[in-house]
mmCIF file of C-alpha atoms in Angstrom:
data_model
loop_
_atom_site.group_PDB
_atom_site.id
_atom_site.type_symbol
_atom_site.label_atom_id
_atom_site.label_comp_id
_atom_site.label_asym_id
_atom_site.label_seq_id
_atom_site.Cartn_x
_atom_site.Cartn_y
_atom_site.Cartn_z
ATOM 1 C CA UNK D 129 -50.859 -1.208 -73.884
ATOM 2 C CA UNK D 130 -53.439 -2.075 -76.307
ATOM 3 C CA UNK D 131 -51.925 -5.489 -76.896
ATOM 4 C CA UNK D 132 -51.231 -6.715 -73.374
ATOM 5 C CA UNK D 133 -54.354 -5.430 -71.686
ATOM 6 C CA UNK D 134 -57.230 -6.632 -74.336
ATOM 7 C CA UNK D 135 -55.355 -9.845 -74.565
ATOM 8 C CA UNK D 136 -55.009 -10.328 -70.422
ATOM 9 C CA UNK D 137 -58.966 -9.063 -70.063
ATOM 10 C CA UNK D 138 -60.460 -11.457 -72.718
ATOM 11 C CA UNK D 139 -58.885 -14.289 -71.599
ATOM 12 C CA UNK D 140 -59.932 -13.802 -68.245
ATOM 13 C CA UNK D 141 -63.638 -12.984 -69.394
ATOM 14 C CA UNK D 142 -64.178 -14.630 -72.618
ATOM 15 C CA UNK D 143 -65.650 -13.174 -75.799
ATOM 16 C CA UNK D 144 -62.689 -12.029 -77.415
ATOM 17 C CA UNK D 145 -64.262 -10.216 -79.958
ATOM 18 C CA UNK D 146 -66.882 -8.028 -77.412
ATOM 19 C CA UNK D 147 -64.295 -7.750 -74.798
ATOM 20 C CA UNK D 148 -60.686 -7.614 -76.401
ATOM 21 C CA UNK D 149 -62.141 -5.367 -79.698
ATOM 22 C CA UNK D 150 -63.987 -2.609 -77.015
ATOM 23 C CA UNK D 151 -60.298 -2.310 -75.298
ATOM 24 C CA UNK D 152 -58.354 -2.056 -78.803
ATOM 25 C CA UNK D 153 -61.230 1.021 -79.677
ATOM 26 C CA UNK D 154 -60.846 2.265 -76.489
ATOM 27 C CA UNK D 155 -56.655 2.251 -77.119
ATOM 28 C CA UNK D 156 -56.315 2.525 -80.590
ATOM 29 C CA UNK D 157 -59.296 4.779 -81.491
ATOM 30 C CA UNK D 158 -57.560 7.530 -79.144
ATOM 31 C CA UNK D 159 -54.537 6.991 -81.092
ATOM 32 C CA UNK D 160 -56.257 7.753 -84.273
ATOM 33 C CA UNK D 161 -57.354 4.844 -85.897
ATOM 34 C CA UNK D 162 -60.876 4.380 -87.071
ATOM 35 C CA UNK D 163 -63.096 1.699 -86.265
ATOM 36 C CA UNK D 164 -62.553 -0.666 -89.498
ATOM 37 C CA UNK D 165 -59.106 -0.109 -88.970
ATOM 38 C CA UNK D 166 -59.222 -1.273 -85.218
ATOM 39 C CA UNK D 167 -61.458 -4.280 -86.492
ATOM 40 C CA UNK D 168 -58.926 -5.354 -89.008
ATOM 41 C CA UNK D 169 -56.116 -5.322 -86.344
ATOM 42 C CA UNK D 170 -58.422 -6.960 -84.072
ATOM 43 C CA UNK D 171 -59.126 -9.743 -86.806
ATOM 44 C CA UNK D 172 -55.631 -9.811 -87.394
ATOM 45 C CA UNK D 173 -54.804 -10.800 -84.006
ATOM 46 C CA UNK D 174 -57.508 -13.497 -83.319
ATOM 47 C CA UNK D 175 -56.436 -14.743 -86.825
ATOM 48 C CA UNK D 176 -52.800 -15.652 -85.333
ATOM 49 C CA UNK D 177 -53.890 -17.072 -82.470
ATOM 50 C CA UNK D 178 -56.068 -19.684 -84.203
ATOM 51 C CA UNK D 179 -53.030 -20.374 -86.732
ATOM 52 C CA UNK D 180 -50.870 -20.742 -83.898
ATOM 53 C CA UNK D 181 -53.491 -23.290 -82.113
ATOM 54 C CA UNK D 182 -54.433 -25.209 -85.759
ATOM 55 C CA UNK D 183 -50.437 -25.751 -86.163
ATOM 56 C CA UNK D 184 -49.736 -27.281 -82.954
ATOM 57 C CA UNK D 185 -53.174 -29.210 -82.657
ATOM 58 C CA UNK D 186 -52.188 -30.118 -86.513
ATOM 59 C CA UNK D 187 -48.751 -31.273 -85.758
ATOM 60 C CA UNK D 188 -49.812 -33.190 -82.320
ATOM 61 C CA UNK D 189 -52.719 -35.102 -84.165
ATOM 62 C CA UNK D 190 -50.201 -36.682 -86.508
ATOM 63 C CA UNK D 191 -47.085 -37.207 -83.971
ATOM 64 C CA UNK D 192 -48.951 -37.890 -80.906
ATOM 65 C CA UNK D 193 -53.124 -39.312 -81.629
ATOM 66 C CA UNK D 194 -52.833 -41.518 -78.246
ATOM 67 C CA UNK D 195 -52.629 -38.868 -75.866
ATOM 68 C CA UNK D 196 -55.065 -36.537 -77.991
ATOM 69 C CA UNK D 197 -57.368 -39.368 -77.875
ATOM 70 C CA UNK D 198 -58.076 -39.297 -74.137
ATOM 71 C CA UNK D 199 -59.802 -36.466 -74.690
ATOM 72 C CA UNK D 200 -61.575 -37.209 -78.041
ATOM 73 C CA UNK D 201 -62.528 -40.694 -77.910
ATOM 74 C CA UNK D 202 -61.566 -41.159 -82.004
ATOM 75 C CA UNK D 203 -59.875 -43.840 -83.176
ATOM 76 C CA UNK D 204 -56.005 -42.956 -83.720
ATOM 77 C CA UNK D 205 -56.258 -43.377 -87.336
ATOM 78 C CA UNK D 206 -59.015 -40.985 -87.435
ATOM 79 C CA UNK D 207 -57.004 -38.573 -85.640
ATOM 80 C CA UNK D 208 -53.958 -39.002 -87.866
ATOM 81 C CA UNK D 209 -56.049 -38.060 -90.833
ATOM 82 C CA UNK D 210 -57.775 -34.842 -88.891
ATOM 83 C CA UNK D 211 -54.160 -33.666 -87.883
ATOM 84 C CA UNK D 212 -53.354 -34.102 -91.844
ATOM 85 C CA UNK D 213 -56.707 -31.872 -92.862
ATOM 86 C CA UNK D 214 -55.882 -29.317 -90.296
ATOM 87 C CA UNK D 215 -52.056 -29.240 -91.554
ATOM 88 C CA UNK D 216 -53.357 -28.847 -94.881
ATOM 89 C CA UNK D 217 -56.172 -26.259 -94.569
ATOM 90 C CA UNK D 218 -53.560 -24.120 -92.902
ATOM 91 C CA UNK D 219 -50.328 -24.547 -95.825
ATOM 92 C CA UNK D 220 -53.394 -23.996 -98.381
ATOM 93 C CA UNK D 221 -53.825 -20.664 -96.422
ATOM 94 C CA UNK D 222 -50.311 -19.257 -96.875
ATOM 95 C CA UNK D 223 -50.989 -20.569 -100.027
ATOM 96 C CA UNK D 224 -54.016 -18.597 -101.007
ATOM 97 C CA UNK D 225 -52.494 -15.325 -99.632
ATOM 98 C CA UNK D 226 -49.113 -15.575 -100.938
ATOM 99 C CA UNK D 227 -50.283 -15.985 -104.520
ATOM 100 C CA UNK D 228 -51.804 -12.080 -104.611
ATOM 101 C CA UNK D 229 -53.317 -9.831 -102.541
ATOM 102 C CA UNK D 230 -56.531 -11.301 -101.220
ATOM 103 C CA UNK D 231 -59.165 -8.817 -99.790
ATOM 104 C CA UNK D 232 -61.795 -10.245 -97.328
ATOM 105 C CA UNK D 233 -65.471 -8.518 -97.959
ATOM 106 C CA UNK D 234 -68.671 -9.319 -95.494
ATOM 107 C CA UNK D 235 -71.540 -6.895 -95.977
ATOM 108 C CA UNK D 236 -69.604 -4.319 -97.634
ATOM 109 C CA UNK D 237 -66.808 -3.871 -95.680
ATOM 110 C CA UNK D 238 -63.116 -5.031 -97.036
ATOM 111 C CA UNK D 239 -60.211 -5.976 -95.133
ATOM 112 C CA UNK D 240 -56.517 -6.899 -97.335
ATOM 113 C CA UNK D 241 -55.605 -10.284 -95.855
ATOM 114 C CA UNK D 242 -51.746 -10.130 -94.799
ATOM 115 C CA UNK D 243 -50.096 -11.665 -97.073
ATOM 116 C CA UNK D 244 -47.709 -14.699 -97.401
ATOM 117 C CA UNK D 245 -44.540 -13.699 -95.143
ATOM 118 C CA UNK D 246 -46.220 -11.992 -92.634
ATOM 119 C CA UNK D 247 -49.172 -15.140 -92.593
ATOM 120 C CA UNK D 248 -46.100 -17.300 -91.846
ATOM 121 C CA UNK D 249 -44.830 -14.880 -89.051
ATOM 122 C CA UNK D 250 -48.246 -14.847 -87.509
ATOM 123 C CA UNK D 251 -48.302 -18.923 -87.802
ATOM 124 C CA UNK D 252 -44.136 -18.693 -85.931
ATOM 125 C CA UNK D 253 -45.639 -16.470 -83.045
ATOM 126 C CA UNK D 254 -48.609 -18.081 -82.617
ATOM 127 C CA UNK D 255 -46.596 -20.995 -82.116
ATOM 128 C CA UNK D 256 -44.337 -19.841 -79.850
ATOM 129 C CA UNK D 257 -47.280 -17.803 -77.786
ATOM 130 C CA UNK D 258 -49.154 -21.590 -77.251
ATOM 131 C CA UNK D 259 -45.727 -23.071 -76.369
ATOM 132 C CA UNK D 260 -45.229 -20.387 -74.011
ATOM 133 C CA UNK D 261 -48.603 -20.919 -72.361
ATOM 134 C CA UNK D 262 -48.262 -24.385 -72.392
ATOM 135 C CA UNK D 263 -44.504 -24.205 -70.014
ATOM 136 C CA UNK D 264 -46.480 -22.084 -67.711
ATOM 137 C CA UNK D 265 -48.827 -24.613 -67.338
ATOM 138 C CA UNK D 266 -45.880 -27.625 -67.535
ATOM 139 C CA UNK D 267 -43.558 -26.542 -64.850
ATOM 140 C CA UNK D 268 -46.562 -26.760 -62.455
ATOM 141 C CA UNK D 269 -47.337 -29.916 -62.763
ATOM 142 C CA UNK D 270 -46.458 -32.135 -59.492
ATOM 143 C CA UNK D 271 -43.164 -33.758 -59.197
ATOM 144 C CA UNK D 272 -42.681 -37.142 -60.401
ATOM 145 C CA UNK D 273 -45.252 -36.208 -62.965
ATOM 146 C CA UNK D 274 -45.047 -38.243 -66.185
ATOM 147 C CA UNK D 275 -44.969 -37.358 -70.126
ATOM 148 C CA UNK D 276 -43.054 -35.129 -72.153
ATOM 149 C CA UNK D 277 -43.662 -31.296 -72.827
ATOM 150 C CA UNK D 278 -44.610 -32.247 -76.491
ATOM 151 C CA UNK D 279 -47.293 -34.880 -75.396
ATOM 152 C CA UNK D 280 -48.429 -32.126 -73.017
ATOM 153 C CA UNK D 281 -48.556 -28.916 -75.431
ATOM 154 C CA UNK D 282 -50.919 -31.029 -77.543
ATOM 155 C CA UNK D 283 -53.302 -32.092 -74.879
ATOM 156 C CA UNK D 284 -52.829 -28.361 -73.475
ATOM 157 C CA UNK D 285 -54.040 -26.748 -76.790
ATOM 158 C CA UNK D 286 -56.723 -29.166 -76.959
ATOM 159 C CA UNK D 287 -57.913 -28.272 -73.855
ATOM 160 C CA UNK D 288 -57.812 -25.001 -74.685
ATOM 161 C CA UNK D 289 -59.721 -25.093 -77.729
ATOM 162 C CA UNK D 290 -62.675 -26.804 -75.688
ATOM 163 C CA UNK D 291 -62.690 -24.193 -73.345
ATOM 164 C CA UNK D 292 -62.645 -21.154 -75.830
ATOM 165 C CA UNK D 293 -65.263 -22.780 -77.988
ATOM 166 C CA UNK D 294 -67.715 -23.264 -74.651
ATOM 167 C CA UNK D 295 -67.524 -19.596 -74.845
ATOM 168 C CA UNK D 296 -66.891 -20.072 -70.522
ATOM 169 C CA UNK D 297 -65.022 -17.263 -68.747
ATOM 170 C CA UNK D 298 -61.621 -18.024 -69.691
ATOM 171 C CA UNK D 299 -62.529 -21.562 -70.495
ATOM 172 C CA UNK D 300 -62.663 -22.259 -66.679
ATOM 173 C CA UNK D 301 -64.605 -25.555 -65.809
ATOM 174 C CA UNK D 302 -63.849 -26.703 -69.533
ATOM 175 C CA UNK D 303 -60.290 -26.671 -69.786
ATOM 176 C CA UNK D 304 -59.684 -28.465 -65.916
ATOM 177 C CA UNK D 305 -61.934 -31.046 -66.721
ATOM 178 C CA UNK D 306 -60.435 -31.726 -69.794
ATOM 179 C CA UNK D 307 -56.630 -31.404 -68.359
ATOM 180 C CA UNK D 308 -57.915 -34.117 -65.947
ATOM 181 C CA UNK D 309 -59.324 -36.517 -68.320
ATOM 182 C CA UNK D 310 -56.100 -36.181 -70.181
ATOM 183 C CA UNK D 311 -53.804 -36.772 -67.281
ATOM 184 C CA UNK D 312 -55.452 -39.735 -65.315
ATOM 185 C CA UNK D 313 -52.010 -40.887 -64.229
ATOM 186 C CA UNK D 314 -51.515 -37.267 -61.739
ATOM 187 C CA UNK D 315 -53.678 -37.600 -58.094
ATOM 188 C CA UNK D 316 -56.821 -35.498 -58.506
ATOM 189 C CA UNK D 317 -55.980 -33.171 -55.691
ATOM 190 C CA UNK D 318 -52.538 -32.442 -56.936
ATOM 191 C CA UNK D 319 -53.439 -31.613 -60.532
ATOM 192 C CA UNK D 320 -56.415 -29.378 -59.753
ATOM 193 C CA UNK D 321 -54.346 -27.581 -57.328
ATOM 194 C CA UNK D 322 -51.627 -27.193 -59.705
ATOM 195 C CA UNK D 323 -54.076 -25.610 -62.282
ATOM 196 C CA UNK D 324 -56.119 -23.402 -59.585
ATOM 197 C CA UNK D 325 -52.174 -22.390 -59.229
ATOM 198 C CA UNK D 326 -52.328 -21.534 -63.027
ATOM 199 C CA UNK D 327 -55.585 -19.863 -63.396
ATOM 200 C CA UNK D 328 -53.738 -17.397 -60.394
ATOM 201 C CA UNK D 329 -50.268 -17.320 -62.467
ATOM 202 C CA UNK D 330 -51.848 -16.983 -66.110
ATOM 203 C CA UNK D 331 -55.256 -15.141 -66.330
ATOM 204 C CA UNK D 332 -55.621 -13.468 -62.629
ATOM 205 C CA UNK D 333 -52.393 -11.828 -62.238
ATOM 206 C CA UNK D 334 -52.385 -10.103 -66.015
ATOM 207 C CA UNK D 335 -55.962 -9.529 -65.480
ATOM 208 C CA UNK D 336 -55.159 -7.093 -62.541
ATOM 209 C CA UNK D 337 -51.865 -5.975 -63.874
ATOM 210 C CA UNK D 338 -53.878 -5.130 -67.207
ATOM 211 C CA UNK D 339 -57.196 -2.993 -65.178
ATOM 212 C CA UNK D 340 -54.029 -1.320 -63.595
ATOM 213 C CA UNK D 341 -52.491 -0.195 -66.977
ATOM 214 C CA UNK D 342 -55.874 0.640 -68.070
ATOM 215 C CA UNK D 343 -56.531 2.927 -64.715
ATOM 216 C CA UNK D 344 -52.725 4.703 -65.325
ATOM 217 C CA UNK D 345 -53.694 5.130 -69.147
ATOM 218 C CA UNK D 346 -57.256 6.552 -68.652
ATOM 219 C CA UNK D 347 -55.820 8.854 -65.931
ATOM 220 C CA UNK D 348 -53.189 9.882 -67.820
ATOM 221 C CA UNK D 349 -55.562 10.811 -71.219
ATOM 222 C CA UNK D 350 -57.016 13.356 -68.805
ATOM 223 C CA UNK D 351 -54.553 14.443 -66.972
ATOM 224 C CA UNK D 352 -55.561 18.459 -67.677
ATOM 225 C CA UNK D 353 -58.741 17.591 -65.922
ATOM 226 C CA UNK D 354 -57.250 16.180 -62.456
ATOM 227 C CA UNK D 355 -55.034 19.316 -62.875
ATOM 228 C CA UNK D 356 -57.229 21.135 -63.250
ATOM 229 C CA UNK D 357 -59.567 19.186 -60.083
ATOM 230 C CA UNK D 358 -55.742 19.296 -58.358
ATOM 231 C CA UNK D 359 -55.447 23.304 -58.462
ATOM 232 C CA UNK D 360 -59.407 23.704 -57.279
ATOM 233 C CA UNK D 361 -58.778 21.354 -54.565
ATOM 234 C CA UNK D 362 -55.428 23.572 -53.850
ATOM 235 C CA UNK D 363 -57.822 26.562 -53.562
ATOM 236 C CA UNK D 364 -60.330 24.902 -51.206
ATOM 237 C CA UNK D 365 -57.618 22.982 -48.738
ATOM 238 C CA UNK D 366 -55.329 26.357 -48.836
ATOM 239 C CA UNK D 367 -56.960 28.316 -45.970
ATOM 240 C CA UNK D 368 -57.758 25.665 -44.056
ATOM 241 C CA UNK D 369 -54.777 23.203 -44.576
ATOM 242 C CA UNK D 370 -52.772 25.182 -41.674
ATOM 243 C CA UNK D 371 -55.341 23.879 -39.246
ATOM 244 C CA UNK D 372 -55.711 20.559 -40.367
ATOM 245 C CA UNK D 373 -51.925 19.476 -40.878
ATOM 246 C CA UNK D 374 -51.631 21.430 -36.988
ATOM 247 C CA UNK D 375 -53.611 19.363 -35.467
ATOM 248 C CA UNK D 376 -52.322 16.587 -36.955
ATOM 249 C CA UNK D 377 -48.788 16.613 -36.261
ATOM 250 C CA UNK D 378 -49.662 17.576 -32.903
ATOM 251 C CA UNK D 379 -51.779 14.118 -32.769
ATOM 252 C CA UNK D 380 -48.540 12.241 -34.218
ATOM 253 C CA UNK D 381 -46.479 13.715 -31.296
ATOM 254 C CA UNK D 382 -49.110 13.180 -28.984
ATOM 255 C CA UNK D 383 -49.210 9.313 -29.842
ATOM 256 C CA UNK D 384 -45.224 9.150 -30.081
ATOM 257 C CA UNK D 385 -44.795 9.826 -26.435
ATOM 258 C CA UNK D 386 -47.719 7.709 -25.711
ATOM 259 C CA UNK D 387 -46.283 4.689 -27.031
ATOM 260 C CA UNK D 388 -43.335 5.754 -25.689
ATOM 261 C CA UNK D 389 -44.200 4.606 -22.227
ATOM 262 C CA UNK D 390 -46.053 1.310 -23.500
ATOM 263 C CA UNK D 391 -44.257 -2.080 -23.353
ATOM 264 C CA UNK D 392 -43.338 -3.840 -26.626
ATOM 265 C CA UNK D 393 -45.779 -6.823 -27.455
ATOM 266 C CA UNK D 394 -43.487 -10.273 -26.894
ATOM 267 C CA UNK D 395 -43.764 -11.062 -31.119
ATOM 268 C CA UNK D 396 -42.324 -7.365 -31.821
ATOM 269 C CA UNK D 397 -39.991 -7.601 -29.085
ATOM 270 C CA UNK D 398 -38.745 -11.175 -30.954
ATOM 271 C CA UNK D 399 -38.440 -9.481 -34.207
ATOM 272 C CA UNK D 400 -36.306 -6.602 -32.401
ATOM 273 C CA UNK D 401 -33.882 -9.246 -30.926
ATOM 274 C CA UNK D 402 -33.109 -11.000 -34.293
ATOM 275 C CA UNK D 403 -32.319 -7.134 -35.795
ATOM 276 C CA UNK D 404 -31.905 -4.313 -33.707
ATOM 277 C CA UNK D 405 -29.378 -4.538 -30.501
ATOM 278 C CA UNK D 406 -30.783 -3.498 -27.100
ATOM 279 C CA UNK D 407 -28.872 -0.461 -27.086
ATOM 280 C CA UNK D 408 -30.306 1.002 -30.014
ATOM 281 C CA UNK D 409 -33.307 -0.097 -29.127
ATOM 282 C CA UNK D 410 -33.063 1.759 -25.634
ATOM 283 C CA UNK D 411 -32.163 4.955 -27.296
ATOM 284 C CA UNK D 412 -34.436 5.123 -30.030
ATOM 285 C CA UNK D 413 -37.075 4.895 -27.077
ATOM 286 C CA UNK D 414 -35.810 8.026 -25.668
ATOM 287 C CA UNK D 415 -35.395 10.143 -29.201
ATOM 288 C CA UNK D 416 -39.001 9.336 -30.095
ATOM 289 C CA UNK D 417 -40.023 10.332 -26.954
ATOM 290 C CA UNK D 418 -38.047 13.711 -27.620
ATOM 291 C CA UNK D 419 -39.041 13.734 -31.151
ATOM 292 C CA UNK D 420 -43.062 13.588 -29.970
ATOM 293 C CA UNK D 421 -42.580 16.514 -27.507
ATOM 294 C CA UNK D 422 -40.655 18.473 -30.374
ATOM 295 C CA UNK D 423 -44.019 18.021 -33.024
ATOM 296 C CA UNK D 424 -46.547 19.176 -30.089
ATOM 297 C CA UNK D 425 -44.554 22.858 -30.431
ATOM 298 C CA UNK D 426 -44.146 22.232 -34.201
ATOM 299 C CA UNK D 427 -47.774 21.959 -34.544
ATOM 300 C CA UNK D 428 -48.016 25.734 -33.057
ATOM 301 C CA UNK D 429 -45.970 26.888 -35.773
ATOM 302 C CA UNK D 430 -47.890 25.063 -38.678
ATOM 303 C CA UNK D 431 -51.147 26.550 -37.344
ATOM 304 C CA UNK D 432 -49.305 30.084 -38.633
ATOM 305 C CA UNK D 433 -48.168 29.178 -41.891
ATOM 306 C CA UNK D 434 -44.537 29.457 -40.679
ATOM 307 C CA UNK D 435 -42.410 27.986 -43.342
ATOM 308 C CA UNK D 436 -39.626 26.804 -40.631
ATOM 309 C CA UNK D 437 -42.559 24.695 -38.884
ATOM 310 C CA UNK D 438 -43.102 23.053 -42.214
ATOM 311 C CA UNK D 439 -39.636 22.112 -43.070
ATOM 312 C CA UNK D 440 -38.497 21.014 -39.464
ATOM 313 C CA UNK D 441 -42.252 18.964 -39.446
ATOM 314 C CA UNK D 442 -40.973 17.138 -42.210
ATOM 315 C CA UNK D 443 -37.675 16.397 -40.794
ATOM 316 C CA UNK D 444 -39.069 15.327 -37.590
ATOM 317 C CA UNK D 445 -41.794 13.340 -39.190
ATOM 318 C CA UNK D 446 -39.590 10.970 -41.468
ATOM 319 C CA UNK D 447 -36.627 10.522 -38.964
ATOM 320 C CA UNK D 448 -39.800 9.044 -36.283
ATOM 321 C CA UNK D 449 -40.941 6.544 -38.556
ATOM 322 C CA UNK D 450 -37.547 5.145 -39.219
ATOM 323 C CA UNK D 451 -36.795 5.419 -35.541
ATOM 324 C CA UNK D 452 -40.493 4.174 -34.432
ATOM 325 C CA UNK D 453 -39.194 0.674 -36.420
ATOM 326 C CA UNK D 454 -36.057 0.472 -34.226
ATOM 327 C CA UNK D 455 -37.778 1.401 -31.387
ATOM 328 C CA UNK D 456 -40.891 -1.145 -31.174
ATOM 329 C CA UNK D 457 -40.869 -2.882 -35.097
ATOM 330 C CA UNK D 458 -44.658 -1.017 -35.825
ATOM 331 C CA UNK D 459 -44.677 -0.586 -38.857
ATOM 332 C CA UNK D 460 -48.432 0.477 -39.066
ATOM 333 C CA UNK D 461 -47.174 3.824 -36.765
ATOM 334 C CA UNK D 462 -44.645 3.983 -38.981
ATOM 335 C CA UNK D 463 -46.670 3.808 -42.548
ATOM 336 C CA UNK D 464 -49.111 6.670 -40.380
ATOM 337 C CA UNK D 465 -46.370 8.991 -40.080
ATOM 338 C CA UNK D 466 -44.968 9.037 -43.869
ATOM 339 C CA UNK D 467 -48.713 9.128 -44.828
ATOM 340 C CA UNK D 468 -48.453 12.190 -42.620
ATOM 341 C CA UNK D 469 -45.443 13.513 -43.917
ATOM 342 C CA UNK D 470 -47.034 13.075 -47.499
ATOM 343 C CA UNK D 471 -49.685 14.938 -46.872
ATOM 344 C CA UNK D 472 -47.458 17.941 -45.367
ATOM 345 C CA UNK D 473 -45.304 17.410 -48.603
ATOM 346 C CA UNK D 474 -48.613 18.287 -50.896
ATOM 347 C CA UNK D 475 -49.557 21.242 -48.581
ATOM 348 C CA UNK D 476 -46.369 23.061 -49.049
ATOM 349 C CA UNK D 477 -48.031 25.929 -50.432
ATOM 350 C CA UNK D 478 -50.080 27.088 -47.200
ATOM 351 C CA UNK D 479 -46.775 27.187 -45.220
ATOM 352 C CA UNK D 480 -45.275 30.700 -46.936
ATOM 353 C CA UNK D 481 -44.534 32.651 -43.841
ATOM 354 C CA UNK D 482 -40.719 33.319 -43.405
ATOM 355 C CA UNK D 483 -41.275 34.808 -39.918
ATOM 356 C CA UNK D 484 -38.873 32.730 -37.289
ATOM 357 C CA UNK D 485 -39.920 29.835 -35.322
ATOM 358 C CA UNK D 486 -39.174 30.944 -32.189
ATOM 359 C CA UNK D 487 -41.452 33.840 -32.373
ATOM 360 C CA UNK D 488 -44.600 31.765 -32.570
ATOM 361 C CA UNK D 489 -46.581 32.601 -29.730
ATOM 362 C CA UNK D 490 -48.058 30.056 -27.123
ATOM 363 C CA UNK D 491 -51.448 30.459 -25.566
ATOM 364 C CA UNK D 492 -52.063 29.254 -22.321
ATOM 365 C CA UNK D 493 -55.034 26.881 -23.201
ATOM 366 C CA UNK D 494 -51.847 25.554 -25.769
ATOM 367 C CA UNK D 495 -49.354 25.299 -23.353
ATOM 368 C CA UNK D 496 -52.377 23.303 -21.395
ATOM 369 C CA UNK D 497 -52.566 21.339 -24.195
ATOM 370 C CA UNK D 498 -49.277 20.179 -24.323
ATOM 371 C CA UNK D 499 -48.497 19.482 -20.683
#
């Protein structure tokens, strides 16, 4: 959770530090950890991301300078030689933390630098985390598009860089224009549409799947309080829940018969023709029909708790809004009624009255009511 989400949400919003280090506390420090601990892990973290960039950028410097010079403007030889810098600053690293334990210390504070094996398996996924970012990105480029995925990686991380280090919102502005200058050979139109498609596919969808996870975990940290807000809600809707769910159910059956006896709009009746034969069609008319008169007298028997009147509700309820599909294809009447039914389902416990159905009685402004 911690991992996913405060990855997803800084790359989306920048800042890594500010924005992916206040969801790790948020996470971790729940789970126990303290705050230098959290900051380690988050250090930890950036720290394999950057080897994972300075690798590939490293590596794609020496193989390929051409393609990384559309961006920089160097001369290739100059290139060559920063690719051989970067290569080396990074083996020196492993270097320096293989030999013994290294501790980091700024203003007091100490963190034990991992040390050679796990540096290397930070530098392996790192690698493979770019890579991965950079097929996303590959696979949507237009057809006929040309280059290799190597050629493109480096550019890619490149681009990336630039758009981290402008400290933008997830690099946006930064890393198109610099995917552009890198690919003159793709239309214009295509390739911005193909990374609009990528900003939606790589930083938009996680960011909303991660605010979701973040919602379900926050909710479910406090899940004695919206019990607790559940049973006092319980309480309140008891004595009154009768009344409400009676009314209506009585509505739903009301609006079954209704549009019962209203013709089928000519896209609906299209859909119908491809799925449902006539027949069926004919008679599921005629059960709904039946089905609304049945929940006007149900409603009756809600109003006074009687526990039948719940259970046949129910029964009634979900068999119309498959039928209601058959019958006319509307699936908003049909999403009303199990919205209905779900709300029934919840007020089970006002509906304790084992008295039989048939007993209810039937006013005469009622029986007005339902002619």
């Amino acid at each position: 959770i911690g991992s996913f989400t405060s990855y997803a949400i800084s790359y989306t919003l920048c800042c890594p530090l500010l924005t992916a280090g206040t969801v790790r506390y948020r996470v971790y420090g729940a789970a126990g950890l303290t705050a230098p601990q959290i900051a380690a892990l988050t250090l930890v973290c950036t720290l394999t991301f950057w080897l994972g960039m300075a690798s590939v950028l490293a590596v794609g410097l020496i193989l390929v300078p051409d393609a990384v010079a559309q961006v920089d403007h160097l001369p290739t030889g100059l290139n060559v030689g920063i690719g051989i810098l970067l290569l080396a600053l990074v083996l020196a690293y492993v270097v320096f933390v293989s030999t013994k334990r290294r501790v980091g210390t700024v203003e007091g504070w100490s963190m034990p630098l991992p040390g050679g094996r796990v540096t290397v398996a930070q530098i392996v996924l790192g690698v493979f985390d770019v890579c991965m970012g950079a097929a996303a990105r590959y696979v949507l480029l237009p057809a006929g598009a040309t280059g290799d995925y190597w050629t493109f990686t480096v550019i890619y991380v490149l681009a990336a860089i630039l758009g981290v280090v402008s400290h933008a919102p997830g690099g946006i502005g930064v890393f198109e224009a610099s995917m552009m200058i890198a690919l003159p050979d793709i239309p214009r139109d295509q390739l911005l549409g193909t990374l609009l498609l990528f900003r939606v596919v790589y930083y938009f969808v996680p960011f909303a799947l991660a605010l979701v996870i973040l919602g379900a975990y926050e909710i479910a940290r406090r899940r004695h309080v919206l019990a607790r807000a559940v049973d006092l809600a319980t309480d309140i809707m008891k004595p009154i829940a009768p009344i409400l769910l009676g009314g209506g159910v009585f509505v739903a059956g009301a609006a079954l018969l209704i549009t019962s006896a209203l013709p089928i709009g000519a896209a609906r009746r299209a859909v119908l023709a491809d799925l449902v034969p006539l027949g069926m069609v004919e008679v599921a008319h005629l059960i709904v029909a039946v089905l609304g008169v049945v929940l006007l007298f149900l409603a009756r028997g809600l109003i006074r708790r009687l526990r039948s009147a719940w259970i046949l509700a129910g029964i009634v309820l979900a068999l119309s809004a498959v039928l209601v599909l058959a019958r006319s294809a509307d699936w908003r009447q049909a999403a009303l009624l199990l919205v209905l039914l779900f709300v029934l389902v919840l007020g089970r416990p006002a509906f304790g009255r084992l008295a039989p159905l048939l007993t209810a009685r039937f006013s005469l402004w009622w029986v007005v009511a339902v002619a």
